[in-house]
Amino acid sequence: MVGTISGGSVFFVGMNFYEQNWFPYLFIFIGLFVHFLGIEAYSIYILDEAKNAAAAMEMYQNQEWVLPTFNGLPRYDKPPLHYYFFIIGYKIFGINPLGARFFSALAGFVCFVILYFYSYKVFSKRSAFYAGLALLSSIHWLLQFHLAVPDPFLITFLFLTLISYERYVSSDFQTKYYLYTAALFLALATLSKGPVAIVLMGLTVFFYMVLDKRPIGFHIKQVVNFKAFLIYCIIALPWYVLISIQTKGVWLKEFIFHHNLNRFSSAMEGHGGGVLLTLIFVAVGFIPGIAAIIPAIIKVFKSRRPPVIIVLALLFSVVTIVFFMVSGTKLPNYTAPVYPFLSLLVGWYFTNLSPSKFKAPSIFACLLIFIIPLALFLPYIKHVLPEVNDLSFWFFVPSIFGCLGLFLILDKKYEKSWLLGCLGFICFTGLLFYDALPNIDTKNPVFQSKNLWVSNNQLYYFRAFNPAFVFKSKQRIPSIEDPKYAPKAGDLIITTNKNLNKLEEKGIKASKIFEGTDLFEGSVTVIMRVYEEELSIRQ
């Protein structure tokens, strides 16, 4: 129920505020705010983020546009698209966390905006609101787009690929423009993270062809298009050709066989787990929206003719989840591309849904957001996760949202309680970026030891070291075992406590000047100062 106040403006007191003309502007502003909140407030520290940000930094410093390197050595992990975005960020903002993360945050915001307006056009304003709300309230979604890694670009371009394909299908295959844009976005997804983009999208489209009433041959004829193929090749292939020529095929061999096939066939870097682990990643990562997914899937199967995008969204989600269930290496970010598609399902499910159907999802969301922030202050949690010891009492605010939502549930105002639960999760994530992560960041050993190595002393590393040192110092850190270098008195050596005995065996006279536990890792960073000039090192 909407009431009019003086001046003809509108004041909402019911649940149809998303129908108002001003609402998209407010909602988009909220999306912009939470996607960019705090991206500059804490260090580039997490291992993958540090290596990716540093690789882009080195390409920028060396004016190298083909071969990615980390600490002077070729980096075979990923194609270059995210590096190029980071380089643009460095040009605009400097070599710092803001420069590294800006375009990741922008990719997430763009994906959110497109999801909202696409749902608005295909379904309704109500559907658009609930789809966008499901995405913004996912803690993992916002965390993913606060990292300088390739996944934000893969996620966004895969989403754009599939909705372009849906537009092509829904035009009865008449509007070739959508096929061409699908080819364009698939090429960019391939440049983001490699052949996994082709595999996931190819399997999704194939299963859609199988399920559709029209013959597979008809579908194949519609997608086999020379111009679309040419667009894909012009965008995706040149860099792969150049890197193959420059490295004589070594980069492509390492990337395909080691970082793709080996990751799929076996657990790498300790990231293994049972088949159900992938489901757990998705279920936890998409809280609270996951509460509506099972009812949404039931609605799909009950529908005589579900919308094309809903079928495609469900197929893509199933394909992606199953693919990484059977993969040997399992990480939460692998299945993050399903989040915008699950959000589409949530938005579609809530379209024309009676308020009583919000009961179960709202209880789930409000209970969780009431309990989780409070649980962080329990002594046991503080013992297991010492990083949370300095959380401020602002983290009680999300619990207030949950508490208010539970009161509304008692009053049978389930739709409003769902909204409060989701807002509580958005508030919780915002506090992570604004308060928790910056405070936790001050405890990382790279930050704490900065005053020791920020001077002109030469930095070396021995065997293993935290890669964040490379980005923070904005320079290559050579190995102490490299025969081209001989440490001098005052030089610093970064290593881990596990390698101290081996360092001693090398005959280097050095004293420990710093020791700090790496956050969220099992290692301990140690910094040694050489106190006597060494002309040679025993090999």
Coordinates of C-alpha atoms in Angstrom, one line a residue:
M1 CA 0.0 0.0 0.0
V2 CA 1.3 3.2 -1.2
G3 CA 0.3 6.5 0.2
T4 CA 0.9 10.0 -1.3
I5 CA 2.4 12.7 0.8
S6 CA 2.6 16.4 0.2
G7 CA 4.2 17.5 -3.0
G8 CA 3.0 14.4 -4.9
S9 CA 5.9 12.3 -3.8
V10 CA 5.4 8.7 -3.0
F11 CA 6.1 7.0 0.4
F12 CA 6.0 3.2 0.5
V13 CA 4.7 1.3 3.5
G14 CA 4.0 -2.0 1.7
M15 CA 6.1 -4.4 -0.2
N16 CA 5.6 -2.9 -3.7
F17 CA 8.3 -0.2 -3.4
Y18 CA 10.2 -2.0 -6.2
E19 CA 7.4 -0.9 -8.6
Q20 CA 8.2 2.8 -8.0
N21 CA 10.1 4.7 -10.8
W22 CA 12.8 5.9 -8.4
F23 CA 13.6 2.4 -7.1
P24 CA 16.0 1.2 -9.8
Y25 CA 18.3 4.2 -9.1
L26 CA 18.4 3.5 -5.4
F27 CA 18.9 -0.3 -5.9
I28 CA 21.7 0.3 -8.4
F29 CA 23.4 2.8 -6.1
I30 CA 23.3 0.2 -3.3
G31 CA 24.8 -2.4 -5.7
L32 CA 27.5 0.1 -6.6
F33 CA 28.2 0.9 -3.0
V34 CA 28.6 -2.7 -1.8
H35 CA 30.7 -3.8 -4.8
F36 CA 33.2 -1.1 -4.3
L37 CA 33.1 -0.8 -0.5
G38 CA 36.6 -1.1 1.0
I39 CA 38.4 -2.5 -2.1
E40 CA 41.3 -0.2 -1.1
A41 CA 41.1 -0.7 2.6
Y42 CA 43.2 -3.8 3.1
S43 CA 46.3 -5.3 1.5
I44 CA 46.8 -7.6 -1.4
Y45 CA 47.7 -10.5 0.7
I46 CA 45.8 -13.8 -0.2
L47 CA 48.1 -16.1 -2.1
D48 CA 46.3 -16.2 -5.5
E49 CA 45.4 -12.5 -5.4
A50 CA 49.0 -11.6 -4.5
K51 CA 50.4 -13.6 -7.4
N52 CA 47.9 -12.3 -9.9
A53 CA 48.3 -8.7 -8.9
A54 CA 52.1 -9.0 -8.9
A55 CA 52.1 -10.6 -12.3
A56 CA 50.2 -7.7 -13.8
M57 CA 52.5 -5.3 -12.0
E58 CA 55.5 -6.9 -13.6
M59 CA 54.0 -6.9 -17.0
Y60 CA 53.2 -3.2 -16.5
Q61 CA 56.7 -2.4 -15.2
N62 CA 58.4 -4.4 -18.0
Q63 CA 56.1 -3.2 -20.8
E64 CA 55.5 -6.9 -21.5
W65 CA 52.1 -7.6 -23.1
V66 CA 52.3 -11.3 -23.9
L67 CA 54.1 -13.4 -21.3
P68 CA 52.9 -13.1 -17.6
T69 CA 55.6 -13.5 -15.0
F70 CA 55.6 -13.6 -11.2
N71 CA 58.8 -12.6 -9.5
G72 CA 60.6 -12.8 -12.9
L73 CA 59.5 -16.3 -13.7
P74 CA 56.8 -17.3 -16.3
R75 CA 53.4 -17.7 -14.8
Y76 CA 51.5 -20.4 -16.5
D77 CA 48.3 -20.4 -14.4
K78 CA 45.9 -18.2 -16.4
P79 CA 45.4 -16.3 -19.7
P80 CA 46.0 -12.5 -19.7
L81 CA 42.7 -10.7 -19.7
H82 CA 42.6 -9.9 -16.0
Y83 CA 46.2 -8.8 -16.1
Y84 CA 45.3 -6.2 -18.8
F85 CA 42.4 -4.9 -16.6
F86 CA 44.8 -4.7 -13.6
I87 CA 47.3 -2.8 -15.7
I88 CA 44.7 -0.2 -16.6
G89 CA 43.8 0.1 -12.9
Y90 CA 47.5 0.7 -12.1
K91 CA 47.7 3.4 -14.8
I92 CA 44.7 5.2 -13.2
F93 CA 45.1 4.6 -9.5
G94 CA 48.7 3.4 -9.1
I95 CA 50.2 0.1 -8.1
N96 CA 48.0 -0.5 -5.0
P97 CA 45.0 -2.5 -3.9
L98 CA 42.6 -0.1 -5.5
G99 CA 44.3 -0.3 -8.9
A100 CA 44.4 -4.1 -8.7
R101 CA 40.8 -4.6 -7.5
F102 CA 38.9 -1.8 -9.3
F103 CA 38.0 -3.7 -12.4
S104 CA 37.1 -6.8 -10.5
A105 CA 34.6 -4.8 -8.5
L106 CA 33.4 -3.1 -11.7
A107 CA 32.8 -6.5 -13.3
G108 CA 30.6 -7.6 -10.4
F109 CA 28.7 -4.4 -10.5
V110 CA 28.1 -4.6 -14.2
C111 CA 26.9 -8.2 -13.8
F112 CA 24.5 -7.1 -11.1
V113 CA 23.1 -4.3 -13.2
I114 CA 22.6 -6.5 -16.2
L115 CA 21.0 -9.2 -14.1
Y116 CA 18.5 -6.6 -12.7
F117 CA 17.5 -5.0 -16.0
Y118 CA 17.5 -8.4 -17.8
S119 CA 15.1 -9.8 -15.2
Y120 CA 13.1 -6.6 -15.3
K121 CA 12.7 -7.0 -19.1
V122 CA 12.1 -10.7 -19.3
F123 CA 10.0 -11.2 -16.1
S124 CA 8.9 -8.2 -14.0
K125 CA 10.1 -5.5 -11.6
R126 CA 9.4 -7.8 -8.7
S127 CA 11.5 -10.6 -10.2
A128 CA 14.3 -8.1 -10.9
F129 CA 14.4 -6.9 -7.3
Y130 CA 14.5 -10.4 -5.8
A131 CA 17.1 -11.6 -8.3
G132 CA 19.3 -8.7 -7.5
L133 CA 18.7 -9.0 -3.8
A134 CA 19.7 -12.7 -3.8
L135 CA 23.0 -11.8 -5.5
L136 CA 23.8 -8.8 -3.2
S137 CA 23.1 -10.8 -0.1
S138 CA 25.5 -13.6 -1.1
I139 CA 28.6 -13.0 1.0
H140 CA 30.7 -15.1 -1.3
W141 CA 29.6 -13.1 -4.4
L142 CA 30.8 -9.8 -2.9
L143 CA 34.0 -11.4 -1.5
Q144 CA 34.8 -12.8 -5.0
F145 CA 34.5 -9.4 -6.6
H146 CA 36.7 -7.8 -4.0
L147 CA 39.7 -9.9 -5.2
A148 CA 42.2 -9.2 -7.9
V149 CA 41.8 -12.6 -9.6
P150 CA 40.5 -13.8 -13.0
D151 CA 37.2 -15.2 -11.7
P152 CA 35.2 -12.0 -11.7
F153 CA 35.8 -11.6 -15.4
L154 CA 35.0 -15.2 -16.2
I155 CA 31.8 -15.0 -14.2
T156 CA 30.6 -11.9 -15.9
F157 CA 31.4 -12.9 -19.4
L158 CA 29.9 -16.4 -19.0
F159 CA 26.7 -14.7 -17.8
L160 CA 26.7 -12.3 -20.7
T161 CA 27.3 -15.3 -23.1
L162 CA 24.3 -17.3 -21.9
I163 CA 21.8 -14.4 -21.8
S164 CA 22.9 -13.4 -25.3
Y165 CA 22.3 -17.0 -26.5
E166 CA 18.9 -16.9 -24.8
R167 CA 18.0 -13.7 -26.6
Y168 CA 19.0 -15.4 -29.9
V169 CA 16.9 -18.5 -29.1
S170 CA 13.9 -16.4 -28.0
S171 CA 14.1 -14.4 -31.3
D172 CA 13.4 -17.8 -33.1
F173 CA 17.1 -17.7 -34.2
Q174 CA 16.4 -14.6 -36.4
T175 CA 18.4 -11.9 -34.6
K176 CA 22.0 -12.9 -35.5
Y177 CA 23.3 -9.9 -33.4
Y178 CA 22.7 -11.9 -30.3
L179 CA 24.7 -14.9 -31.7
Y180 CA 27.6 -12.5 -32.5
T181 CA 27.5 -11.0 -29.0
A182 CA 27.5 -14.5 -27.5
A183 CA 30.6 -15.3 -29.5
L184 CA 32.2 -12.1 -28.4
F185 CA 31.6 -12.7 -24.7
L186 CA 32.6 -16.4 -24.9
A187 CA 35.9 -15.3 -26.4
L188 CA 36.5 -12.9 -23.5
A189 CA 35.6 -15.6 -21.1
T190 CA 38.2 -17.9 -22.8
L191 CA 40.8 -15.1 -22.4
S192 CA 39.8 -14.9 -18.7
K193 CA 40.4 -18.4 -17.6
G194 CA 40.9 -20.7 -20.7
P195 CA 39.0 -23.6 -22.1
V196 CA 36.8 -24.2 -19.1
A197 CA 34.6 -21.4 -20.5
I198 CA 34.0 -23.4 -23.7
V199 CA 33.4 -26.6 -21.8
L200 CA 30.8 -25.2 -19.4
M201 CA 29.0 -23.2 -22.1
G202 CA 29.2 -25.9 -24.7
L203 CA 27.7 -28.6 -22.4
T204 CA 25.0 -26.2 -21.3
V205 CA 23.9 -25.4 -24.9
F206 CA 24.2 -29.1 -25.9
F207 CA 21.9 -30.3 -23.1
Y208 CA 19.5 -27.5 -24.0
M209 CA 19.5 -28.8 -27.6
V210 CA 18.8 -32.3 -26.4
L211 CA 15.9 -31.2 -24.2
D212 CA 14.3 -28.9 -26.7
K213 CA 11.5 -30.3 -28.9
R214 CA 13.2 -29.2 -32.1
P215 CA 15.8 -31.6 -33.6
I216 CA 19.5 -31.2 -32.6
G217 CA 20.4 -30.8 -36.2
F218 CA 18.2 -27.8 -36.4
H219 CA 19.9 -26.2 -33.4
I220 CA 23.4 -27.0 -34.7
K221 CA 22.5 -25.3 -38.0
Q222 CA 21.5 -22.2 -36.1
V223 CA 24.7 -21.9 -34.1
V224 CA 27.2 -22.9 -36.7
N225 CA 27.8 -19.4 -38.2
F226 CA 31.0 -18.2 -39.9
K227 CA 30.8 -14.6 -38.7
A228 CA 30.3 -15.8 -35.1
F229 CA 33.2 -18.2 -35.4
L230 CA 35.3 -15.4 -36.9
I231 CA 34.5 -13.0 -34.1
Y232 CA 35.4 -15.6 -31.5
C233 CA 38.7 -16.4 -33.3
I234 CA 39.7 -12.8 -33.8
I235 CA 39.3 -12.0 -30.1
A236 CA 40.4 -15.2 -28.4
L237 CA 43.1 -16.7 -30.5
P238 CA 45.8 -14.1 -31.2
W239 CA 47.2 -14.1 -27.7
Y240 CA 47.3 -17.9 -27.5
V241 CA 49.2 -17.9 -30.8
L242 CA 51.6 -15.2 -29.6
I243 CA 52.3 -16.9 -26.3
S244 CA 52.9 -20.2 -28.1
I245 CA 55.4 -18.5 -30.5
Q246 CA 57.2 -16.6 -27.7
T247 CA 57.6 -19.6 -25.4
K248 CA 57.9 -22.2 -28.2
G249 CA 54.8 -23.9 -27.0
V250 CA 55.9 -24.3 -23.4
W251 CA 53.3 -21.9 -21.9
L252 CA 50.4 -23.6 -23.7
K253 CA 51.6 -27.1 -22.7
E254 CA 51.9 -26.1 -19.0
F255 CA 48.6 -24.3 -19.0
I256 CA 46.6 -27.0 -20.7
F257 CA 48.1 -30.1 -19.2
H258 CA 49.2 -29.0 -15.7
H259 CA 46.8 -26.2 -14.8
N260 CA 43.7 -27.6 -16.5
L261 CA 43.9 -31.4 -17.1
N262 CA 46.0 -32.2 -14.0
R263 CA 43.7 -29.9 -11.8
F264 CA 40.7 -31.8 -13.1
S265 CA 42.1 -35.3 -12.8
S266 CA 43.8 -34.9 -9.3
A267 CA 43.8 -32.6 -6.3
M268 CA 46.4 -29.9 -6.5
E269 CA 48.0 -27.8 -3.8
G270 CA 45.9 -29.7 -1.2
H271 CA 42.6 -28.6 -2.6
G272 CA 40.9 -31.9 -2.8
G273 CA 37.7 -33.3 -1.1
G274 CA 34.7 -35.5 -1.6
V275 CA 32.1 -35.0 -4.3
L276 CA 29.7 -33.4 -1.9
L277 CA 32.2 -30.6 -1.1
T278 CA 31.3 -28.8 -4.2
L279 CA 27.6 -28.8 -3.2
I280 CA 28.6 -27.4 0.2
F281 CA 30.5 -24.6 -1.5
V282 CA 27.5 -23.6 -3.5
A283 CA 25.0 -24.0 -0.7
V284 CA 27.1 -21.9 1.7
G285 CA 28.3 -19.4 -0.9
F286 CA 24.7 -18.6 -2.0
I287 CA 23.3 -18.2 1.5
P288 CA 20.5 -16.9 2.0
G289 CA 19.2 -17.3 -1.6
I290 CA 19.9 -21.0 -1.5
A291 CA 16.8 -21.4 0.7
A292 CA 14.6 -20.7 -2.4
I293 CA 16.5 -22.9 -4.9
I294 CA 14.8 -26.2 -4.2
P295 CA 11.3 -24.7 -4.4
A296 CA 12.4 -22.9 -7.6
I297 CA 13.6 -26.1 -9.2
I298 CA 10.3 -27.8 -8.3
K299 CA 8.5 -24.9 -9.9
V300 CA 10.6 -25.4 -13.1
F301 CA 9.6 -29.1 -13.3
K302 CA 5.9 -28.3 -12.6
S303 CA 5.8 -25.6 -15.3
R304 CA 4.5 -26.8 -18.7
R305 CA 6.8 -24.4 -20.6
P306 CA 9.3 -22.7 -18.3
P307 CA 11.1 -19.6 -19.8
V308 CA 14.1 -20.4 -22.0
I309 CA 16.5 -18.5 -19.7
I310 CA 15.3 -20.5 -16.6
V311 CA 16.0 -23.8 -18.4
L312 CA 19.4 -22.5 -19.5
A313 CA 20.2 -21.1 -16.0
L314 CA 19.3 -24.4 -14.4
L315 CA 21.2 -26.4 -16.9
F316 CA 24.3 -24.2 -16.6
S317 CA 24.2 -24.5 -12.8
V318 CA 23.8 -28.3 -12.9
V319 CA 26.6 -28.6 -15.5
T320 CA 29.0 -26.4 -13.5
I321 CA 28.3 -28.1 -10.2
V322 CA 28.5 -31.6 -11.5
F323 CA 31.7 -30.8 -13.5
F324 CA 33.5 -29.6 -10.4
M325 CA 32.1 -32.4 -8.3
V326 CA 34.0 -34.8 -10.4
S327 CA 37.1 -32.6 -10.6
G328 CA 40.0 -33.6 -8.5
T329 CA 40.8 -30.0 -7.4
K330 CA 38.0 -28.3 -5.5
L331 CA 37.8 -24.6 -4.6
P332 CA 34.8 -22.3 -3.7
N333 CA 35.5 -19.9 -6.6
Y334 CA 35.2 -22.7 -9.2
T335 CA 31.4 -22.8 -8.9
A336 CA 30.9 -19.0 -8.4
P337 CA 29.7 -18.6 -12.0
V338 CA 26.4 -20.2 -11.0
Y339 CA 25.5 -17.4 -8.6
P340 CA 23.9 -15.0 -11.2
F341 CA 22.0 -17.9 -12.7
L342 CA 20.8 -19.1 -9.3
S343 CA 19.7 -15.5 -8.7
L344 CA 17.6 -15.5 -11.9
L345 CA 15.9 -18.7 -10.6
V346 CA 15.2 -17.0 -7.2
G347 CA 13.8 -13.9 -8.9
W348 CA 11.6 -16.0 -11.2
Y349 CA 10.4 -18.1 -8.3
F350 CA 9.3 -15.1 -6.3
T351 CA 7.4 -13.6 -9.2
N352 CA 3.7 -13.7 -8.3
L353 CA 4.4 -15.7 -5.2
S354 CA 2.0 -15.4 -2.4
P355 CA 3.5 -13.9 0.8
S356 CA 3.0 -17.1 2.7
K357 CA 5.5 -18.9 0.5
F358 CA 8.2 -16.7 1.9
K359 CA 7.9 -18.4 5.3
A360 CA 10.5 -21.1 5.1
P361 CA 13.2 -18.9 3.3
S362 CA 12.6 -16.0 5.7
I363 CA 13.0 -18.2 8.8
F364 CA 16.2 -19.6 7.3
A365 CA 17.6 -16.2 6.5
C366 CA 16.6 -14.4 9.7
L367 CA 17.8 -17.2 12.0
L368 CA 21.2 -17.4 10.3
I369 CA 21.9 -13.7 10.2
F370 CA 20.8 -13.5 13.9
I371 CA 23.1 -16.3 14.9
I372 CA 26.2 -15.9 12.8
P373 CA 27.4 -12.5 14.0
L374 CA 26.8 -13.4 17.6
A375 CA 28.7 -16.7 17.2
L376 CA 31.8 -14.8 16.1
F377 CA 32.1 -13.5 19.7
L378 CA 32.0 -17.0 21.3
P379 CA 35.3 -17.9 23.1
Y380 CA 35.5 -21.2 21.1
I381 CA 35.3 -19.4 17.7
K382 CA 37.9 -16.8 18.9
H383 CA 40.2 -19.7 19.8
V384 CA 39.8 -21.5 16.5
L385 CA 39.8 -18.3 14.4
P386 CA 42.0 -15.8 16.3
E387 CA 41.7 -13.4 13.3
V388 CA 38.2 -12.5 14.6
N389 CA 39.4 -11.4 18.0
D390 CA 39.3 -7.7 17.1
L391 CA 35.9 -7.5 15.5
S392 CA 34.0 -4.4 16.6
F393 CA 30.6 -4.5 18.2
W394 CA 29.2 -3.1 14.9
F395 CA 28.8 -6.8 14.0
F396 CA 25.8 -7.0 16.3
V397 CA 23.9 -4.8 13.8
P398 CA 23.2 -7.6 11.3
S399 CA 21.8 -9.7 14.2
I400 CA 19.4 -6.8 14.8
F401 CA 18.1 -7.3 11.3
G402 CA 17.6 -11.0 12.0
C403 CA 15.9 -10.3 15.3
L404 CA 13.5 -7.9 13.7
G405 CA 12.8 -10.3 10.9
L406 CA 12.0 -13.1 13.4
F407 CA 9.4 -10.8 15.0
L408 CA 7.9 -10.1 11.6
I409 CA 7.6 -13.9 11.1
L410 CA 5.6 -14.2 14.3
D411 CA 3.3 -11.5 12.8
K412 CA 3.2 -13.6 9.6
K413 CA 4.8 -10.8 7.5
Y414 CA 7.0 -13.3 5.7
E415 CA 8.0 -11.2 2.7
K416 CA 9.1 -8.3 4.8
S417 CA 11.1 -10.7 7.0
W418 CA 12.8 -12.1 4.0
L419 CA 13.8 -8.6 3.0
L420 CA 15.2 -7.9 6.5
G421 CA 17.1 -11.2 6.5
C422 CA 18.8 -10.4 3.1
L423 CA 19.6 -6.8 4.2
G424 CA 21.2 -8.3 7.3
F425 CA 23.5 -10.4 5.1
I426 CA 24.4 -7.3 3.0
C427 CA 25.1 -5.4 6.2
F428 CA 27.3 -8.2 7.5
T429 CA 29.3 -8.3 4.3
G430 CA 29.7 -4.5 4.3
L431 CA 31.1 -4.7 7.8
L432 CA 33.6 -7.3 6.7
F433 CA 35.0 -4.9 4.1
Y434 CA 34.7 -1.8 6.1
D435 CA 35.8 -3.0 9.6
A436 CA 36.9 -6.7 9.9
L437 CA 39.2 -7.2 6.9
P438 CA 41.2 -3.9 7.4
N439 CA 41.7 -4.8 11.1
I440 CA 42.7 -8.4 10.4
D441 CA 45.0 -7.1 7.6
T442 CA 47.2 -5.2 10.2
K443 CA 48.1 -8.6 11.6
N444 CA 49.5 -10.1 8.4
P445 CA 53.3 -10.5 8.5
V446 CA 53.9 -8.5 5.3
F447 CA 52.2 -5.5 6.8
Q448 CA 53.8 -5.9 10.3
S449 CA 57.3 -6.3 8.9
K450 CA 57.2 -3.4 6.4
N451 CA 59.3 -1.0 8.5
L452 CA 62.1 -3.6 8.4
W453 CA 62.3 -4.1 4.6
V454 CA 61.0 -0.8 3.2
S455 CA 64.5 0.7 3.3
N456 CA 67.1 0.2 0.7
N457 CA 68.3 -3.2 2.0
Q458 CA 68.3 -5.9 -0.7
L459 CA 65.6 -8.5 -0.3
Y460 CA 66.1 -12.1 -1.0
Y461 CA 63.9 -15.2 -0.5
F462 CA 64.9 -18.7 0.3
R463 CA 62.9 -21.7 -1.0
A464 CA 59.3 -20.5 0.0
F465 CA 58.0 -17.1 0.9
N466 CA 54.7 -15.2 1.0
P467 CA 54.1 -13.8 -2.5
A468 CA 52.5 -10.7 -1.1
F469 CA 56.0 -9.4 -0.5
V470 CA 56.6 -9.0 -4.2
F471 CA 53.5 -6.8 -4.7
K472 CA 54.0 -4.8 -1.5
S473 CA 57.7 -4.1 -2.3
K474 CA 56.8 -3.4 -6.0
Q475 CA 60.0 -5.3 -7.1
R476 CA 61.3 -8.7 -8.0
I477 CA 62.8 -10.6 -5.0
P478 CA 65.7 -12.8 -6.2
S479 CA 66.4 -16.2 -4.7
I480 CA 69.4 -16.4 -2.3
E481 CA 70.4 -19.5 -4.2
D482 CA 70.8 -17.8 -7.5
P483 CA 74.6 -17.8 -8.2
K484 CA 74.3 -14.3 -9.7
Y485 CA 73.8 -12.9 -6.3
A486 CA 75.9 -12.8 -3.1
P487 CA 74.3 -11.5 0.1
K488 CA 75.9 -8.6 1.9
A489 CA 75.8 -7.5 5.5
G490 CA 72.4 -5.9 6.2
D491 CA 70.6 -7.7 3.4
L492 CA 67.3 -9.4 4.3
I493 CA 66.2 -13.0 3.5
I494 CA 62.5 -13.9 3.6
T495 CA 61.7 -17.5 4.2
T496 CA 59.5 -19.7 6.4
N497 CA 60.3 -21.4 9.7
K498 CA 60.3 -24.8 8.1
N499 CA 63.3 -23.8 5.9
L500 CA 65.5 -22.3 8.6
N501 CA 67.6 -25.4 9.1
K502 CA 68.2 -25.7 5.3
L503 CA 69.2 -22.0 5.2
E504 CA 71.7 -22.6 8.0
E505 CA 73.1 -25.5 6.0
K506 CA 73.9 -23.1 3.2
G507 CA 76.4 -21.4 5.4
I508 CA 74.7 -18.0 5.5
K509 CA 75.3 -16.1 8.7
A510 CA 72.1 -14.3 9.5
S511 CA 70.0 -13.5 12.6
K512 CA 66.2 -13.7 12.9
I513 CA 64.7 -10.2 13.1
F514 CA 61.0 -11.0 12.5
E515 CA 58.6 -13.9 12.8
G516 CA 54.9 -13.9 12.1
T517 CA 52.1 -16.4 11.3
D518 CA 50.6 -16.1 7.9
L519 CA 46.9 -15.4 8.2
F520 CA 44.6 -18.2 7.0
E521 CA 47.7 -20.3 6.2
G522 CA 49.7 -22.9 8.1
S523 CA 53.0 -21.3 7.5
V524 CA 55.1 -18.9 9.5
T525 CA 57.0 -16.1 7.8
V526 CA 60.6 -15.4 9.0
I527 CA 62.9 -12.6 8.0
M528 CA 66.6 -13.0 8.6
R529 CA 69.3 -10.2 8.4
V530 CA 72.7 -11.1 7.1
Y531 CA 75.3 -9.9 9.6
E532 CA 78.5 -10.9 7.8
E533 CA 79.3 -10.5 4.1
E534 CA 79.2 -13.8 2.3
L535 CA 81.2 -14.1 -0.9
S536 CA 79.7 -17.5 -1.8
I537 CA 77.0 -19.9 -0.8
R538 CA 77.5 -23.6 -0.4
Q539 CA 75.4 -25.3 -3.1

